[in-house]
Short mmCIF file of C-alpha atoms and ligand atoms in Angstrom, two decimals:
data_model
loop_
_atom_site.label_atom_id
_atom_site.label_comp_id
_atom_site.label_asym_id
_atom_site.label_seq_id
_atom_site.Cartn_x
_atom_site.Cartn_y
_atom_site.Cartn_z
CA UNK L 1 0.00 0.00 0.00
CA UNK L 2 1.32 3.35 -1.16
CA UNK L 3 0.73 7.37 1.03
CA UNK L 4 -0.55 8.40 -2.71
CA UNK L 5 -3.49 5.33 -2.79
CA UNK L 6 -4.68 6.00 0.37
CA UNK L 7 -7.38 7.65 1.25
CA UNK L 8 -7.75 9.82 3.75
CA UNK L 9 -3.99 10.17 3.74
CA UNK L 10 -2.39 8.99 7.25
CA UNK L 11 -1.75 12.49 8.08
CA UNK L 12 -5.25 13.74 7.97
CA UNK L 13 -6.11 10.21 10.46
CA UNK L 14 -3.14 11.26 12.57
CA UNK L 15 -4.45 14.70 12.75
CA UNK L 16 -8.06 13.62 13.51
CA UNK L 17 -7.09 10.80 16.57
CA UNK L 18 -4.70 13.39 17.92
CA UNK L 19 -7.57 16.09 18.07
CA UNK L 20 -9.95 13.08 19.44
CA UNK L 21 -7.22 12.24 21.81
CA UNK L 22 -6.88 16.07 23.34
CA UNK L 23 -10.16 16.32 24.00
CA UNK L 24 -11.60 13.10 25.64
CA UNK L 25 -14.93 12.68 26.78
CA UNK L 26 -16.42 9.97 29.46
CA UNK L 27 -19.75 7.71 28.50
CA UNK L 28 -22.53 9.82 27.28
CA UNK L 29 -20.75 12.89 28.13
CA UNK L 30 -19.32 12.66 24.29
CA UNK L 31 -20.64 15.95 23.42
CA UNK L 32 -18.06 17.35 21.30
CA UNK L 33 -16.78 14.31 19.90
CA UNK L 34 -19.96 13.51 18.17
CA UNK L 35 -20.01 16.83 17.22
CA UNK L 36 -16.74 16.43 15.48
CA UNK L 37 -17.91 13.27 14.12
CA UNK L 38 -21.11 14.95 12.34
CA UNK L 39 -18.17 17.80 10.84
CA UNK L 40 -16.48 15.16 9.49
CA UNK L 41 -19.53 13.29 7.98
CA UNK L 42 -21.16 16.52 6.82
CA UNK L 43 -17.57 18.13 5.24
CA UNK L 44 -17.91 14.83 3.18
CA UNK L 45 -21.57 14.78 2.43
CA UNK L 46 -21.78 11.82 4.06
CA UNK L 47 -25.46 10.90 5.79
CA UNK L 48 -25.94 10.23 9.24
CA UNK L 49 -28.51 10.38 12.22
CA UNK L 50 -27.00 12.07 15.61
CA UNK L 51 -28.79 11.87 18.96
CA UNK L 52 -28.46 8.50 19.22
CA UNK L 53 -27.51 5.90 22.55
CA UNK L 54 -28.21 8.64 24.34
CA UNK L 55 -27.68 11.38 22.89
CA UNK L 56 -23.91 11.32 21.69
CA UNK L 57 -24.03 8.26 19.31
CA UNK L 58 -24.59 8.89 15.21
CA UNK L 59 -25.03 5.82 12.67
CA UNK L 60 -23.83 7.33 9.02
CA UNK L 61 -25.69 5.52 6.11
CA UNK L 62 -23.64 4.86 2.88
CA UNK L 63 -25.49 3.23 0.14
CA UNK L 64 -23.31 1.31 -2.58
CA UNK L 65 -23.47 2.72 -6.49
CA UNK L 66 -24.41 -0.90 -7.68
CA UNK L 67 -27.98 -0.73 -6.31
CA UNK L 68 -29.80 -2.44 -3.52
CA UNK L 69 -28.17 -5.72 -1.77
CA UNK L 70 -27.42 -6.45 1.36
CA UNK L 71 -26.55 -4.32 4.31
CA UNK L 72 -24.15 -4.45 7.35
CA UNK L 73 -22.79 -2.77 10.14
CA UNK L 74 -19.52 -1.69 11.47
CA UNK L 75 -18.95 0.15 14.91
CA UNK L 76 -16.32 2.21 16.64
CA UNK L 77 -16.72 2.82 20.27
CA UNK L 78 -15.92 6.84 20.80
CA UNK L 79 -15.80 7.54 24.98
CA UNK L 80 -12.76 7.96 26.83
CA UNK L 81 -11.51 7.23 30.89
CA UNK L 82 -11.96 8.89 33.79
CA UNK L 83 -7.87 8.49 33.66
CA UNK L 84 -4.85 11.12 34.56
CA UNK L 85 -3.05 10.80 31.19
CA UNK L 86 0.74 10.21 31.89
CA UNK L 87 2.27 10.97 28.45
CA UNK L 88 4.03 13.67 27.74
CA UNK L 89 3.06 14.17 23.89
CA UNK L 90 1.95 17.37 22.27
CA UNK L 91 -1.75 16.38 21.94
CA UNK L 92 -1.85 14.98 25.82
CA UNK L 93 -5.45 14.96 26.81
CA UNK L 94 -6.22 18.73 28.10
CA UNK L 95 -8.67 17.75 30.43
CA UNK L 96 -7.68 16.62 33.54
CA UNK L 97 -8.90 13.16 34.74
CA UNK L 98 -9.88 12.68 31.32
CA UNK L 99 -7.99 10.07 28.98
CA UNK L 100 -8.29 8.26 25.86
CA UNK L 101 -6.97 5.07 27.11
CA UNK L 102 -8.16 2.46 25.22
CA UNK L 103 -7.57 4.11 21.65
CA UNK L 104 -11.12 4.72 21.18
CA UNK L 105 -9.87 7.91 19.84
CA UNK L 106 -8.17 5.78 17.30
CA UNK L 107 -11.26 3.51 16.48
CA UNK L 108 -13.62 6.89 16.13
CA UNK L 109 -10.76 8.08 13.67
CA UNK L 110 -10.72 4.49 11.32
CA UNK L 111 -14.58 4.37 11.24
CA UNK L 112 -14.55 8.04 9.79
CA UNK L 113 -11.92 7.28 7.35
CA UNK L 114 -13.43 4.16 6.20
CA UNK L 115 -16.77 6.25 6.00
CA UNK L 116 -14.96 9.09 4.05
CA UNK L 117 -13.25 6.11 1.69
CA UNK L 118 -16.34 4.55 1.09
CA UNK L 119 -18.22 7.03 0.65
CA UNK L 120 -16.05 8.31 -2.29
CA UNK L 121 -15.80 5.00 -3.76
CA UNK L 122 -18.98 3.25 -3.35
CA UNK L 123 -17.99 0.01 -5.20
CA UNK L 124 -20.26 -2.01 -3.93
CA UNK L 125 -23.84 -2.85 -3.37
CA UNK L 126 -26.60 -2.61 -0.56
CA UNK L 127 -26.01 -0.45 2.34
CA UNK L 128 -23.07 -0.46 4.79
CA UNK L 129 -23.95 1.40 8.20
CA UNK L 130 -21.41 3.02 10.27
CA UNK L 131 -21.91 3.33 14.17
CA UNK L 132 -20.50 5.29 16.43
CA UNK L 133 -21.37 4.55 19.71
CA UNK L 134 -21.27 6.23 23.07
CA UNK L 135 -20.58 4.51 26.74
CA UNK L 136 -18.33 1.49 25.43
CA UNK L 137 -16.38 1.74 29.49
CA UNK L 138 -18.49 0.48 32.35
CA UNK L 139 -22.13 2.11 31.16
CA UNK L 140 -23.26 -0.60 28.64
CA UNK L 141 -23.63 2.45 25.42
CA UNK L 142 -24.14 -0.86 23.08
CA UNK L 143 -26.90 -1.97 25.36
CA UNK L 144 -28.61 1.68 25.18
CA UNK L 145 -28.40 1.74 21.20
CA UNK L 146 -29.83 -1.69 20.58
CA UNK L 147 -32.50 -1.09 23.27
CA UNK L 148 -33.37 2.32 21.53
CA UNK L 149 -33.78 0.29 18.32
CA UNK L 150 -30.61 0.17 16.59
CA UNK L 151 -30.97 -3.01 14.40
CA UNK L 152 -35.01 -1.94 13.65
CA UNK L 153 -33.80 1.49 12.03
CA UNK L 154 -30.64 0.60 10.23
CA UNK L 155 -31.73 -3.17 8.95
CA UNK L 156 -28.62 -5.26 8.91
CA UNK L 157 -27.77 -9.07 8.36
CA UNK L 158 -24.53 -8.53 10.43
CA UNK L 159 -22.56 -6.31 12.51
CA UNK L 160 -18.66 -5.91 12.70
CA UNK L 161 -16.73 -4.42 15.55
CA UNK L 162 -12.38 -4.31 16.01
CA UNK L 163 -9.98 -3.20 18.84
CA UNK L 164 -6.67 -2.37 18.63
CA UNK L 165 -4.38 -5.11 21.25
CA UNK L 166 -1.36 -3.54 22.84
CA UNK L 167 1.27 -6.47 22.33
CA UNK L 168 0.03 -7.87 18.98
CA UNK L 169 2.62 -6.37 17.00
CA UNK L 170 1.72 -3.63 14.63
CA UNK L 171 0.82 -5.85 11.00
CA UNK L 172 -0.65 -8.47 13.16
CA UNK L 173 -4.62 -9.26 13.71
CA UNK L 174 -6.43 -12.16 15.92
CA UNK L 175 -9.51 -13.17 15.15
CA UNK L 176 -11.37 -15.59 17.28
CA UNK L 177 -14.09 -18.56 15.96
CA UNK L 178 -16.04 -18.06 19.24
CA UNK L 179 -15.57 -16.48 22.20
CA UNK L 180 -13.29 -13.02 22.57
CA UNK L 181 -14.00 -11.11 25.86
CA UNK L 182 -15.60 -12.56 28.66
CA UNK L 183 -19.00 -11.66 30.62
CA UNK L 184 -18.95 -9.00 33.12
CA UNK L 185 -20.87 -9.20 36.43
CA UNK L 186 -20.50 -7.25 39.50
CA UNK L 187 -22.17 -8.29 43.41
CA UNK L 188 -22.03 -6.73 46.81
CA UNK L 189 -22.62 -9.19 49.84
CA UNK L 190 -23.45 -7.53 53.55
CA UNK L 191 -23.96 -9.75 56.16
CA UNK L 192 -25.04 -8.81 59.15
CA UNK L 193 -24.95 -10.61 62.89
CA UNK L 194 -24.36 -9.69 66.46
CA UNK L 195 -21.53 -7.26 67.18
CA UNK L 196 -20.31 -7.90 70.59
CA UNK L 197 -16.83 -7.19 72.69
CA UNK L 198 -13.89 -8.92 71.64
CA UNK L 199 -13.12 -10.54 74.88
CA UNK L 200 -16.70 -12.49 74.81
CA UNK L 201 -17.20 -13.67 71.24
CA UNK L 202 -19.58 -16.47 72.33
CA UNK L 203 -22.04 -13.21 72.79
CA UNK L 204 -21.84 -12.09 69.32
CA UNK L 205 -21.67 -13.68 65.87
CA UNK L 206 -18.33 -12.89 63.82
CA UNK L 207 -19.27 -11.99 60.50
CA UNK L 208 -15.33 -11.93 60.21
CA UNK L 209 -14.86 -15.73 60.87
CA UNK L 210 -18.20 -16.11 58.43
CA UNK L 211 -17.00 -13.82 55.78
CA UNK L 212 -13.60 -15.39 55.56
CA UNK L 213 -14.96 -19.12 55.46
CA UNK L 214 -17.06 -17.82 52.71
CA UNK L 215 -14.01 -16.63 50.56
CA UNK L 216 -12.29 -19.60 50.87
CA UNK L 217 -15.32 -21.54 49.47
CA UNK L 218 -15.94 -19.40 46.90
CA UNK L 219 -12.52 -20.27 45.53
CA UNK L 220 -13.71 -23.76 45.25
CA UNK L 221 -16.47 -22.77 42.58
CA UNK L 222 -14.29 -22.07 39.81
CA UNK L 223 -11.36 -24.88 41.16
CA UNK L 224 -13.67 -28.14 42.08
CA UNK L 225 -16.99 -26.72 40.33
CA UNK L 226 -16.04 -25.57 36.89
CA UNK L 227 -14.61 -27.72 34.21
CA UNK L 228 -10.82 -27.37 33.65
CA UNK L 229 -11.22 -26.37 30.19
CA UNK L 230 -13.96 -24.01 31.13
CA UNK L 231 -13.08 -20.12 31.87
CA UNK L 232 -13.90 -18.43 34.63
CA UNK L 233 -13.22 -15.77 37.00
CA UNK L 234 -14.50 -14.91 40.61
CA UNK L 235 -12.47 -11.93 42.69
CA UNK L 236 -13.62 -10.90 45.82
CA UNK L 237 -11.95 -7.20 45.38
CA UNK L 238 -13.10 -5.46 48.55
CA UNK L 239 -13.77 -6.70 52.09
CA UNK L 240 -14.50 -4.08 54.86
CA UNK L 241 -15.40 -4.71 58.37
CA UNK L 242 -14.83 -3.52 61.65
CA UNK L 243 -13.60 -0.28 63.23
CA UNK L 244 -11.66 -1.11 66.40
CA UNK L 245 -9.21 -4.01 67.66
CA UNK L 246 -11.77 -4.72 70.71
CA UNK L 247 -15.41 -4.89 69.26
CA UNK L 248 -16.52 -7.97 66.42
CA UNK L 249 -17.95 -6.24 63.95
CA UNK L 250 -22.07 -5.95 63.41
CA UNK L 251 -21.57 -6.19 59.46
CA UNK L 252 -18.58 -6.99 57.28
CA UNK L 253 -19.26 -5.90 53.07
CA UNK L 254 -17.92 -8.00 50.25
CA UNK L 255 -17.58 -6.97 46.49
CA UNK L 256 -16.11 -8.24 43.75
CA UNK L 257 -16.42 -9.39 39.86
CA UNK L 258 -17.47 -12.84 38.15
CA UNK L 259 -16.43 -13.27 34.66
CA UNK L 260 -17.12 -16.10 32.02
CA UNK L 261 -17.31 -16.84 28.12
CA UNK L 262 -20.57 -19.47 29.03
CA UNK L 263 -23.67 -17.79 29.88
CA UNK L 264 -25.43 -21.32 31.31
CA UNK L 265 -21.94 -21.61 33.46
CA UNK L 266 -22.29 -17.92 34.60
CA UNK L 267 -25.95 -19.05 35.80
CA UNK L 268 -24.03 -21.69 37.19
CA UNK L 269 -21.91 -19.81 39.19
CA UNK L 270 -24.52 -17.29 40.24
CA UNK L 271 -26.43 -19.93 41.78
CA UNK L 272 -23.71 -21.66 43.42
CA UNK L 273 -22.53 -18.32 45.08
CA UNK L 274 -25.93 -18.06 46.38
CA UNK L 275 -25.97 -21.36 47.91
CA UNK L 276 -22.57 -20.48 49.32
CA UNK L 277 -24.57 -17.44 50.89
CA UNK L 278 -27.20 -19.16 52.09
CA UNK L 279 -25.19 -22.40 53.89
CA UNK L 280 -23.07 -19.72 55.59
CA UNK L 281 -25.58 -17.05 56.72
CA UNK L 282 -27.70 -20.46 58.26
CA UNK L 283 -24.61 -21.63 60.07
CA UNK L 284 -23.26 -18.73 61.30
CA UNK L 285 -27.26 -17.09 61.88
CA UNK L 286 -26.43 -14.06 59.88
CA UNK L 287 -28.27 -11.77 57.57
CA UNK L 288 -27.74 -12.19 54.24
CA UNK L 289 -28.22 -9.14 51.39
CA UNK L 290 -26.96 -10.12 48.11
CA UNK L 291 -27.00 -8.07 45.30
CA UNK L 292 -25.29 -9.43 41.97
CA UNK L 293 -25.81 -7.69 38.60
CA UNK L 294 -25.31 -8.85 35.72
CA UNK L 295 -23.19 -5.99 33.42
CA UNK L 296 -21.94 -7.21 30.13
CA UNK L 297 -23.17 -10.46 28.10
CA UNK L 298 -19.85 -12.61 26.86
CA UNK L 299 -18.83 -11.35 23.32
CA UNK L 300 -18.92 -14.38 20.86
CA UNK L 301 -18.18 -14.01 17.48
CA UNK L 302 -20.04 -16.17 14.69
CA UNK L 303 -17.90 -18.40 13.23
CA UNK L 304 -18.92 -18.14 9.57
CA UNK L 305 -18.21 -14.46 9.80
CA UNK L 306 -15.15 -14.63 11.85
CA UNK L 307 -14.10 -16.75 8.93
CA UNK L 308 -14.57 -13.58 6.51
CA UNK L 309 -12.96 -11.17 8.94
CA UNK L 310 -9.75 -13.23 8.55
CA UNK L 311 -10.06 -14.01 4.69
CA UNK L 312 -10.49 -9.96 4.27
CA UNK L 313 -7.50 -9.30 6.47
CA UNK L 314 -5.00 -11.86 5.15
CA UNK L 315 -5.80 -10.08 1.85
CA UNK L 316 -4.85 -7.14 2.94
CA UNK L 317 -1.12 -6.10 1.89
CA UNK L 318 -0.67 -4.05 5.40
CA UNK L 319 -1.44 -7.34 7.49
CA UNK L 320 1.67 -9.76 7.92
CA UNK L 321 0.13 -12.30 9.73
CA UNK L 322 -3.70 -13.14 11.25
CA UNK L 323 -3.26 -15.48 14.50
CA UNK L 324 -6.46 -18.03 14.51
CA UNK L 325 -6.10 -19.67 18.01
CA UNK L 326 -5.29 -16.52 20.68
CA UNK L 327 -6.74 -16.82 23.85
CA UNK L 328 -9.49 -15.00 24.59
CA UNK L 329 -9.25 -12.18 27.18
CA UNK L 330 -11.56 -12.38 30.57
CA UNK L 331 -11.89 -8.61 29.97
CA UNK L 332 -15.26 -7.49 28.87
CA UNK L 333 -16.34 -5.25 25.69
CA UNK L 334 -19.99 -3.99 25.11
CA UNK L 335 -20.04 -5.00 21.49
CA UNK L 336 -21.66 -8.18 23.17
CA UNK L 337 -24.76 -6.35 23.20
CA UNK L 338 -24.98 -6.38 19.38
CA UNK L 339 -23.90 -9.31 18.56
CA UNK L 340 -26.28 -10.88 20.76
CA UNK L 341 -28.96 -9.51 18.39
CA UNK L 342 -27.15 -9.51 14.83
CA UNK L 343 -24.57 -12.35 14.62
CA UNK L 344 -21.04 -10.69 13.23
CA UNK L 345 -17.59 -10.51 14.45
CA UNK L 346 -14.68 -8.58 16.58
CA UNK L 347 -11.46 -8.73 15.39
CA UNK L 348 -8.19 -7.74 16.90
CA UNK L 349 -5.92 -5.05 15.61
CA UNK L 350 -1.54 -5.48 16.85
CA UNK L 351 -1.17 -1.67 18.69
CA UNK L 352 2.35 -2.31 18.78
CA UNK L 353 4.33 -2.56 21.89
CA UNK L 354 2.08 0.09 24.08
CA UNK L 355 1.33 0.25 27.29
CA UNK L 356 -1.55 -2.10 28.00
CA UNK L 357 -5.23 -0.66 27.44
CA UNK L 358 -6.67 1.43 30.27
CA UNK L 359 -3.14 1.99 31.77
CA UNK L 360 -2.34 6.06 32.10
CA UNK L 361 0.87 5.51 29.45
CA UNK L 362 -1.36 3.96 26.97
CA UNK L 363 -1.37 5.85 23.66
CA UNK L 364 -2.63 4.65 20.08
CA UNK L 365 -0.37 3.78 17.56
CA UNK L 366 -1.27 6.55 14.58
CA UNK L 367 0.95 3.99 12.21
CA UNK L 368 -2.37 1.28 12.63
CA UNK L 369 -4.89 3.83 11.69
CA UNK L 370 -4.61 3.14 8.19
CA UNK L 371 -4.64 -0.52 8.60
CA UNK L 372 -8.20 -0.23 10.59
CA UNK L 373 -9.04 2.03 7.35
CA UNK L 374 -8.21 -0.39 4.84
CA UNK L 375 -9.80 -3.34 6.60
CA UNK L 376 -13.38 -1.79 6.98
CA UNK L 377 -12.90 -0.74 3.43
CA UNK L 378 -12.12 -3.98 2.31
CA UNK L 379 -14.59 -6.10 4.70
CA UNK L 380 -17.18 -3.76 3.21
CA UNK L 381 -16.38 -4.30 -0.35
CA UNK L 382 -16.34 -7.85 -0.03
CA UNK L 383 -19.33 -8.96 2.08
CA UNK L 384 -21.22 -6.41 -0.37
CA UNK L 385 -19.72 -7.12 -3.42
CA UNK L 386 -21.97 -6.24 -6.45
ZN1 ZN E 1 -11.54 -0.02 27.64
ZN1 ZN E 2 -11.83 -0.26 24.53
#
């Protein structure tokens, strides 16, 4: 691939994610990064529909030149982290506490340019759809879009989503036959007994004693319970209890995350917690409240079109090499949301040797940005060739 056959040129991208990246913007607070998205889209007479997911997303509509056919969908996540950037680059995020650290200033800037390429060259046929979506961290912005209708507006047969991978090296893609980022659930446990003095603990009941016993058999879930070559996670992350070194403590609070690709295992699990609740609070005669919510579905590519992912980016001159059989990663990705209503796929994109996503030295790699180009491009030509 020559600079002079690409379009948008790689300094225009650069110049976009670098503007992105100085201004970043937490879930559904994305006001002026949508607005910069609908510049974009307008200075290229592209069409689109803003107000979306909330407010901040915008789907842009691009219809091929070879008349009507099929239609798909590609997204970009475009929110940022409440994260003190640690960089020391000219475009550094200016506000403070604010940070694009998981290069979804970079994945709002490959989206446009595929949009702008596309839309200058529409050699193809049917409809492609281009999403930008709010909320991607934590809030569940896929979730809002699909509830508010997403795949009933902008008809699609299937929906495509990537994310650049710190440690993939840069020319390097993964794409994975099933499962990519695990589920994403959340619970806070508060029991409550009898507080009493220290000195007379046959007076009280320790919710310490309780809440530690409970730990340790939670463990055993995901050791004894699960199936070795099953994946799953369960952290207890936070534990408080207890004030002073001569009073057992009325209530002790537990939180933590649970985290699987199997959503009848993750029922599993759920279940098996609460039993673990329940045997303990009876034992030890404590109240139990339990609150577990569920966050973010598994994200589970379709085979069939994982299959065309790779085919379109082995194809493509830019890409050296497209691993088939990477783990999967127990983080969690909101994409999930659509693909549990459109089947599609999510594809990995080598960032290089970065910091890892989310940390405060993370920074895109510009040099990818015309890889993600060329590969939305390319999947689009393809899957709606005329
Ligand atoms: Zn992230
Ligand atoms: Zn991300």
């Amino acid at each position: 691939m020559t600079t002079s056959s690409v379009y948008p040129d790689p300094t225009t991208l650069t110049d976009w994610r670098r503007d992105f990246h100085r201004h970043p913007e937490i879930a559904f607070e994305e006001h002026r990064t949508s607005a910069r998205i609908v510049e974009i889209l307008d200075e290229h007479d592209i069409d689109y529909v803003a107000g979306l997911g909330g407010g901040t997303g915008v789907v842009a509509t691009i219809n091929g030149r070879h008349g009507a056919g099929r239609s798909i969908g590609l997204r970009a996540d475009i929110d940022a982290l409440p994260i003190d950037e640690l960089n020391d680059v000219d475009y550094r995020s200016t506000t403070p506490g604010r940070m694009h650290a998981c290069g979804h200033d970079g994945h709002t800037t490959m989206l446009l340019g595929a949009a702008c390429a596309l839309a200058r060259d529409p050699d193809f046929a049917g409809t492609v759809h281009l999403i930008f979506q709010p909320a991607e961290e934590s809030e569940g912005g896929g979730r809002v879009m699909v509830e508010e209708g997403l795949f009933e507006r902008f008809p699609m047969e299937a929906v495509y989503g990537l994310h650049n991978w710190p440690g993939l090296a840069v020319g390097e893609a993964a794409v994975h036959d099933g499962a990519v980022m695990a589920s994403f659930d959340v619970f806070t446990l508060r029991l409550t007994g009898r507080g009493c003095h220290a000195a007379m603990p046959h007076l009280g009941t320790d919710v310490v004693l309780a809440a530690c016993q409970l730990v340790n058999q939670l463990q055993g879930l995901v050791s004894r319970e699960t199936p070795p070559h099953e994946s799953a996670v369960l952290s207890v992350t936070q534990f408080h209890a207890g004030d002073a070194y001569n009073v057992l403590p009325e209530t002790v609070e537990l939180r933590g995350t649970v985290r699987t690709f199997d959503a009848d295992l993750k029922a599993r699990l759920e279940q098996r917690f609460r039993d673990a609740i329940d045997a303990t609070a009876g034992f030890h005669g404590l109240k139990a409240e339990f609150d577990y919510q569920t966050r973010y579905p598994a994200t589970i590519n379709s085979p069939v079109h994982a299959a065309r992912c790779a085919e379109v980016l082995e194809a493509l001159p830019a890409i050296d090499r497209v691993h088939r059989d990477l783990a999967p990663s127990m983080g969690s990705e909101d994409f999930a949301f659509m693909l549990e209503q459109c089947p599609g796929a999510y594809v990995w994109l080598g960032n290089g040797d970065s910091a890892a996503l989310h940390n405060p030295a993370y920074d895109f790699n510009d040099a990818i940005a015309p890889f993600g180009v060329a590969y939305w491009q390319a999947l689009t030509r393809q899957l709606l060739s005329a």
